[in-house]
Amino acid sequence: MAKEFIEKLVKEMTIEEKLAQMTQLSPDFFDTDESVDLTGPAKEMNIDTDCIKNVGSTLNAFGAEKLIKMQEKYLKENPHKIPLIFMADVIHGYKTIFPIPLAMGCSFNPDACKKAAEVAAKESSAAGIHLTFAPMADLVRDPRWGRVMESPGEDPYLNSLMTAAAVKGFQGEDLKENGKIAACVKHFAGYGAPEGGRDYNTVDISTGMLYEFYLPAYKAAVDVGVKMVMTSFNILDRIPSTANKKLVREILREKWGFDGVVISDFNSVGETLIHGVSENGEEAAAKCIEAGVDIEMMSTCYINFAKKLIEEGKLPMELVDEAVTRILELKDELGLFENPYKDANPEKEKELLLCKEHREAARDVAAQSIVLLKNDGVLPLKKGLKVGIAGPFATSRNVLGGWAGKDIENVVSLYEGISSKIPGTMIKTAMTSELGAMQEGIFDVEDRVDEACEQLADCDVIIAAVGESPSDVGEGASKAYLRLSPNQEKMIFELKKLGKPVIVVVFSGRPMEIKPVLGHADALVQAWFLGTESGNAIADVLFGDYNPSGRLSMSFPQTVGQIPVYYNCYGTGRPSDGTLQRYVSRYLDCPNEPLFCFGYGLSYSNFVYSGFKVEKDGEKIIASVSIENNSDIPGKETVQLYIRDVASSVVRPLKELKGFQQIWLEGGESKTVSFEITKDMLKFWNYDLEYVFEPGEFDIMIGRNSEDVMVERIKI
Ligand code: BGC
Ligand code: BGC
């Protein structure tokens, strides 16, 4: 039941005012700067400028001073004094930038994700933002898709934990509190499965797969009270999500009980015409409102056509009233009716952005997100060595990744991070020119390999800082080739010939095809895009001040031809045992397994697993294992539990992550880790879409990653 004052407000509003609340336009429509030509964008979008005083929300306007002014002006003109809500893409930090979400997934630590969201909420709410279009919960299996960087990864369980943690971090207990903003989980649903990894392309997944893999993380956000859901650009079962009544009204609202606001993605109501399911704007408005989409982002079908539909009796007025009520309720939950500026405050903004505490948190989360993929005993580095750093990411501060703004002057580069780690020690750099961005038609870095080899010949150790341009990750950044650019590969090959240890550090927003350089690397560190504290966090890992603990949240392919390659796949009737047997499911020219599997990551400690057992303790089933740190380096181990349902009414994944525990072990210390196997863990969606437990045999697996596990079969 809506509060009385909201009910009253909705009764007083005209249809036009209601449809304007249901419309989201960019800030240039509201700009307080008199010199901005308001009719420009309004004309392009084909709307009457008079309605702007009633438009309910805007996106991606930033800064307390500006937003306070915008709100002041807006409230003077809005006939009901309904405040504007400021939404924005605050994805992995506002000004203090944290690692890209795929990297944070590798921390296997929901608290790290929550912390990042808390800091982002504090900074952005002081800067006037009320709601963020985050977290992105889209499960991903195809690194060609540029937006894998925004996802926690390929596993529904890990994604659910990370997504829920982010929602809690942004929203806290009470949205009215200072430093809290509303969250919007996106992109509902299945946006992470475009065919061929090409952004915005067709998505066609079976209902079983949708329920089993793709829906859980969005659901996890709903279960912890996320305030908004964004529909996706893609089609699902041949209907664009934004016009998909089954998805939005039936699954999200009726089955899951979501009563918050649903927003379209950017122009995705308008794009139902281009998809070819709406003949015109009128049909688009009818379909999307009927589907349950409350706010139309950046297209204008609702505002232009829904009135006519209502007048002609083609669209029930109640649907519009319900949508407006939800939007006003969200504004009320944020406290905007009492205080339309919420905690926008230019002074506090200055104080908070990039403050020491936030940077320390970013450094800590960044260190946890780094994954050590290879180490032939060269890491950690001893201080006092002569270090050479080569490659486009040696000195670059352009390591924030997508959705992080262009403000790179506060970023710590790798060179700077290493310099402050070993002050006074000589560090040489070579071949440091910026890597070209494919988005700008440049495909490589300048070839200064010969010079680099000369310059670094007398170094004791060489760090090759390579990767992909941050402009080539994120939205609209799909790739068909995932290898490092030719000149970067050549640089690694040639540097290796100097006979010095070569440590390859990869900066990327996706798993790249790193196999060609692996044999030339004595160590390989996957550094993703780590944000503001990038260089410090990498230096912490390289010099052993942080013992690497990251585990891959997404498999690394051997080669692009293997994609999609992910650990939680279904079994086939003809599995391969890795031999040259002919009539089995395998490639002739490549193993089935990825280069590095989900859950993989090394440590400087040596963790030894033993004594794995699965026992009954009364009614309870307990799986346990003992882990010893057989080294003198203290460290964190992520113990992973996987389960396979051996036979059931539908084919089940060969392995599913069902639990993990991070433990800290001092050198020489041992601990026993145990997991209770509950019936809930064994439930799945059957063919009739009932969530059931079917008794039978199960393989219980514990290990250090998704491949290296110990197995015991039990009957339950
Ligand atoms: C993206 C969304 C984003 C929105 C608003 C769209 O292009 O798909 O993820 O939240 O723009 O900026
Ligand atoms: C093939 C069929 C063939 C059958 C009998 C199977 O392995 O898939 O196409 O007809 O053998 O030879």
PDB file of N, CA and C in Angstrom, residues 632-682:
ATOM      1  N   ASP A 632      57.035 -21.129   4.695  1.00  0.00           N
ATOM      2  CA  ASP A 632      57.113 -20.197   5.826  1.00  0.00           C
ATOM      3  C   ASP A 632      56.465 -18.856   5.499  1.00  0.00           C
ATOM      4  N   ILE A 633      55.690 -18.832   4.427  1.00  0.00           N
ATOM      5  CA  ILE A 633      55.015 -17.577   4.051  1.00  0.00           C
ATOM      6  C   ILE A 633      53.540 -17.658   4.441  1.00  0.00           C
ATOM      7  N   PRO A 634      53.063 -16.799   5.331  1.00  0.00           N
ATOM      8  CA  PRO A 634      51.646 -16.821   5.689  1.00  0.00           C
ATOM      9  C   PRO A 634      50.797 -16.464   4.474  1.00  0.00           C
ATOM     10  N   GLY A 635      49.613 -17.039   4.390  1.00  0.00           N
ATOM     11  CA  GLY A 635      48.802 -16.734   3.212  1.00  0.00           C
ATOM     12  C   GLY A 635      47.349 -17.138   3.360  1.00  0.00           C
ATOM     13  N   LYS A 636      46.574 -16.697   2.351  1.00  0.00           N
ATOM     14  CA  LYS A 636      45.135 -16.948   2.347  1.00  0.00           C
ATOM     15  C   LYS A 636      44.831 -17.998   1.288  1.00  0.00           C
ATOM     16  N   GLU A 637      44.095 -19.028   1.655  1.00  0.00           N
ATOM     17  CA  GLU A 637      43.706 -20.048   0.680  1.00  0.00           C
ATOM     18  C   GLU A 637      42.185 -20.038   0.537  1.00  0.00           C
ATOM     19  N   THR A 638      41.717 -20.231  -0.695  1.00  0.00           N
ATOM     20  CA  THR A 638      40.280 -20.304  -0.941  1.00  0.00           C
ATOM     21  C   THR A 638      39.919 -21.753  -1.225  1.00  0.00           C
ATOM     22  N   VAL A 639      39.298 -22.384  -0.246  1.00  0.00           N
ATOM     23  CA  VAL A 639      38.952 -23.804  -0.346  1.00  0.00           C
ATOM     24  C   VAL A 639      37.571 -23.891  -1.001  1.00  0.00           C
ATOM     25  N   GLN A 640      37.486 -24.657  -2.092  1.00  0.00           N
ATOM     26  CA  GLN A 640      36.279 -24.629  -2.918  1.00  0.00           C
ATOM     27  C   GLN A 640      35.536 -25.963  -2.889  1.00  0.00           C
ATOM     28  N   LEU A 641      34.227 -25.870  -2.753  1.00  0.00           N
ATOM     29  CA  LEU A 641      33.364 -27.060  -2.726  1.00  0.00           C
ATOM     30  C   LEU A 641      32.544 -27.116  -4.016  1.00  0.00           C
ATOM     31  N   TYR A 642      32.659 -28.234  -4.717  1.00  0.00           N
ATOM     32  CA  TYR A 642      31.869 -28.436  -5.939  1.00  0.00           C
ATOM     33  C   TYR A 642      31.027 -29.693  -5.773  1.00  0.00           C
ATOM     34  N   ILE A 643      29.875 -29.709  -6.449  1.00  0.00           N
ATOM     35  CA  ILE A 643      29.002 -30.887  -6.373  1.00  0.00           C
ATOM     36  C   ILE A 643      28.528 -31.252  -7.769  1.00  0.00           C
ATOM     37  N   ARG A 644      28.387 -32.559  -7.996  1.00  0.00           N
ATOM     38  CA  ARG A 644      27.758 -33.037  -9.228  1.00  0.00           C
ATOM     39  C   ARG A 644      26.645 -34.000  -8.874  1.00  0.00           C
ATOM     40  N   ASP A 645      25.509 -33.771  -9.487  1.00  0.00           N
ATOM     41  CA  ASP A 645      24.385 -34.688  -9.350  1.00  0.00           C
ATOM     42  C   ASP A 645      24.582 -35.753 -10.430  1.00  0.00           C
ATOM     43  N   VAL A 646      24.840 -36.997 -10.020  1.00  0.00           N
ATOM     44  CA  VAL A 646      25.289 -38.020 -10.969  1.00  0.00           C
ATOM     45  C   VAL A 646      24.194 -38.398 -11.964  1.00  0.00           C
ATOM     46  N   ALA A 647      22.984 -38.602 -11.480  1.00  0.00           N
ATOM     47  CA  ALA A 647      21.881 -38.917 -12.394  1.00  0.00           C
ATOM     48  C   ALA A 647      20.620 -38.247 -11.880  1.00  0.00           C
ATOM     49  N   SER A 648      19.919 -37.558 -12.772  1.00  0.00           N
ATOM     50  CA  SER A 648      18.677 -36.894 -12.359  1.00  0.00           C
ATOM     51  C   SER A 648      17.753 -36.775 -13.566  1.00  0.00           C
ATOM     52  N   SER A 649      16.616 -36.145 -13.375  1.00  0.00           N
ATOM     53  CA  SER A 649      15.611 -36.149 -14.450  1.00  0.00           C
ATOM     54  C   SER A 649      16.014 -35.286 -15.643  1.00  0.00           C
ATOM     55  N   VAL A 650      16.935 -34.353 -15.432  1.00  0.00           N
ATOM     56  CA  VAL A 650      17.513 -33.614 -16.566  1.00  0.00           C
ATOM     57  C   VAL A 650      19.041 -33.654 -16.407  1.00  0.00           C
ATOM     58  N   VAL A 651      19.734 -33.402 -17.507  1.00  0.00           N
ATOM     59  CA  VAL A 651      21.198 -33.408 -17.435  1.00  0.00           C
ATOM     60  C   VAL A 651      21.669 -32.249 -16.559  1.00  0.00           C
ATOM     61  N   ARG A 652      22.624 -32.528 -15.700  1.00  0.00           N
ATOM     62  CA  ARG A 652      23.105 -31.509 -14.757  1.00  0.00           C
ATOM     63  C   ARG A 652      24.571 -31.174 -15.047  1.00  0.00           C
ATOM     64  N   PRO A 653      25.017 -29.992 -14.607  1.00  0.00           N
ATOM     65  CA  PRO A 653      26.426 -29.627 -14.840  1.00  0.00           C
ATOM     66  C   PRO A 653      27.392 -30.647 -14.224  1.00  0.00           C
ATOM     67  N   LEU A 654      28.562 -30.774 -14.834  1.00  0.00           N
ATOM     68  CA  LEU A 654      29.557 -31.726 -14.329  1.00  0.00           C
ATOM     69  C   LEU A 654      30.109 -31.298 -12.975  1.00  0.00           C
ATOM     70  N   LYS A 655      30.038 -30.010 -12.719  1.00  0.00           N
ATOM     71  CA  LYS A 655      30.505 -29.459 -11.444  1.00  0.00           C
ATOM     72  C   LYS A 655      29.784 -28.153 -11.209  1.00  0.00           C
ATOM     73  N   GLU A 656      29.431 -27.926  -9.965  1.00  0.00           N
ATOM     74  CA  GLU A 656      28.865 -26.618  -9.615  1.00  0.00           C
ATOM     75  C   GLU A 656      29.461 -26.165  -8.301  1.00  0.00           C
ATOM     76  N   LEU A 657      29.935 -24.929  -8.276  1.00  0.00           N
ATOM     77  CA  LEU A 657      30.438 -24.378  -7.019  1.00  0.00           C
ATOM     78  C   LEU A 657      29.267 -24.225  -6.061  1.00  0.00           C
ATOM     79  N   LYS A 658      29.422 -24.782  -4.869  1.00  0.00           N
ATOM     80  CA  LYS A 658      28.333 -24.710  -3.888  1.00  0.00           C
ATOM     81  C   LYS A 658      28.773 -24.069  -2.581  1.00  0.00           C
ATOM     82  N   GLY A 659      30.045 -23.799  -2.483  1.00  0.00           N
ATOM     83  CA  GLY A 659      30.523 -23.149  -1.265  1.00  0.00           C
ATOM     84  C   GLY A 659      32.019 -22.901  -1.402  1.00  0.00           C
ATOM     85  N   PHE A 660      32.529 -21.948  -0.637  1.00  0.00           N
ATOM     86  CA  PHE A 660      33.981 -21.782  -0.534  1.00  0.00           C
ATOM     87  C   PHE A 660      34.281 -21.097   0.783  1.00  0.00           C
ATOM     88  N   GLN A 661      35.478 -21.309   1.267  1.00  0.00           N
ATOM     89  CA  GLN A 661      35.897 -20.646   2.501  1.00  0.00           C
ATOM     90  C   GLN A 661      37.299 -20.120   2.320  1.00  0.00           C
ATOM     91  N   GLN A 662      37.509 -18.897   2.769  1.00  0.00           N
ATOM     92  CA  GLN A 662      38.861 -18.342   2.725  1.00  0.00           C
ATOM     93  C   GLN A 662      39.459 -18.489   4.114  1.00  0.00           C
ATOM     94  N   ILE A 663      40.607 -19.135   4.149  1.00  0.00           N
ATOM     95  CA  ILE A 663      41.255 -19.299   5.453  1.00  0.00           C
ATOM     96  C   ILE A 663      42.655 -18.694   5.410  1.00  0.00           C
ATOM     97  N   TRP A 664      43.073 -18.234   6.542  1.00  0.00           N
ATOM     98  CA  TRP A 664      44.414 -17.661   6.679  1.00  0.00           C
ATOM     99  C   TRP A 664      45.277 -18.685   7.397  1.00  0.00           C
ATOM    100  N   LEU A 665      46.422 -18.999   6.842  1.00  0.00           N
ATOM    101  CA  LEU A 665      47.320 -19.953   7.490  1.00  0.00           C
ATOM    102  C   LEU A 665      48.723 -19.364   7.629  1.00  0.00           C
ATOM    103  N   GLU A 666      49.195 -19.352   8.840  1.00  0.00           N
ATOM    104  CA  GLU A 666      50.592 -18.953   9.067  1.00  0.00           C
ATOM    105  C   GLU A 666      51.496 -20.043   8.489  1.00  0.00           C
ATOM    106  N   GLY A 667      52.782 -19.733   8.301  1.00  0.00           N
ATOM    107  CA  GLY A 667      53.705 -20.747   7.814  1.00  0.00           C
ATOM    108  C   GLY A 667      53.679 -21.978   8.714  1.00  0.00           C
ATOM    109  N   GLY A 668      53.550 -23.154   8.125  1.00  0.00           N
ATOM    110  CA  GLY A 668      53.552 -24.395   8.894  1.00  0.00           C
ATOM    111  C   GLY A 668      52.231 -24.737   9.560  1.00  0.00           C
ATOM    112  N   GLU A 669      51.278 -23.825   9.514  1.00  0.00           N
ATOM    113  CA  GLU A 669      50.010 -24.061  10.211  1.00  0.00           C
ATOM    114  C   GLU A 669      49.078 -24.960   9.388  1.00  0.00           C
ATOM    115  N   SER A 670      48.234 -25.739  10.096  1.00  0.00           N
ATOM    116  CA  SER A 670      47.213 -26.562   9.422  1.00  0.00           C
ATOM    117  C   SER A 670      45.843 -26.213   9.970  1.00  0.00           C
ATOM    118  N   LYS A 671      44.844 -26.366   9.127  1.00  0.00           N
ATOM    119  CA  LYS A 671      43.464 -26.183   9.586  1.00  0.00           C
ATOM    120  C   LYS A 671      42.582 -27.176   8.866  1.00  0.00           C
ATOM    121  N   THR A 672      41.500 -27.559   9.544  1.00  0.00           N
ATOM    122  CA  THR A 672      40.503 -28.383   8.878  1.00  0.00           C
ATOM    123  C   THR A 672      39.350 -27.488   8.469  1.00  0.00           C
ATOM    124  N   VAL A 673      38.939 -27.654   7.237  1.00  0.00           N
ATOM    125  CA  VAL A 673      37.816 -26.860   6.725  1.00  0.00           C
ATOM    126  C   VAL A 673      36.672 -27.819   6.459  1.00  0.00           C
ATOM    127  N   SER A 674      35.481 -27.475   6.947  1.00  0.00           N
ATOM    128  CA  SER A 674      34.376 -28.385   6.646  1.00  0.00           C
ATOM    129  C   SER A 674      33.160 -27.633   6.125  1.00  0.00           C
ATOM    130  N   PHE A 675      32.411 -28.341   5.313  1.00  0.00           N
ATOM    131  CA  PHE A 675      31.201 -27.796   4.706  1.00  0.00           C
ATOM    132  C   PHE A 675      30.060 -28.744   5.029  1.00  0.00           C
ATOM    133  N   GLU A 676      28.929 -28.187   5.411  1.00  0.00           N
ATOM    134  CA  GLU A 676      27.752 -29.035   5.537  1.00  0.00           C
ATOM    135  C   GLU A 676      27.078 -29.123   4.165  1.00  0.00           C
ATOM    136  N   ILE A 677      26.780 -30.345   3.737  1.00  0.00           N
ATOM    137  CA  ILE A 677      26.084 -30.524   2.447  1.00  0.00           C
ATOM    138  C   ILE A 677      24.586 -30.536   2.744  1.00  0.00           C
ATOM    139  N   THR A 678      23.904 -29.498   2.334  1.00  0.00           N
ATOM    140  CA  THR A 678      22.471 -29.425   2.633  1.00  0.00           C
ATOM    141  C   THR A 678      21.652 -29.819   1.404  1.00  0.00           C
ATOM    142  N   LYS A 679      20.412 -30.200   1.653  1.00  0.00           N
ATOM    143  CA  LYS A 679      19.547 -30.556   0.517  1.00  0.00           C
ATOM    144  C   LYS A 679      19.329 -29.356  -0.390  1.00  0.00           C
ATOM    145  N   ASP A 680      19.309 -28.176   0.195  1.00  0.00           N
ATOM    146  CA  ASP A 680      19.154 -26.957  -0.608  1.00  0.00           C
ATOM    147  C   ASP A 680      20.234 -26.833  -1.681  1.00  0.00           C
ATOM    148  N   MET A 681      21.447 -27.245  -1.324  1.00  0.00           N
ATOM    149  CA  MET A 681      22.560 -27.177  -2.285  1.00  0.00           C
ATOM    150  C   MET A 681      22.331 -28.107  -3.472  1.00  0.00           C
ATOM    151  N   LEU A 682      21.500 -29.133  -3.253  1.00  0.00           N
ATOM    152  CA  LEU A 682      21.340 -30.176  -4.278  1.00  0.00           C
ATOM    153  C   LEU A 682      20.099 -29.949  -5.138  1.00  0.00           C
TER     154      LEU A 682
END
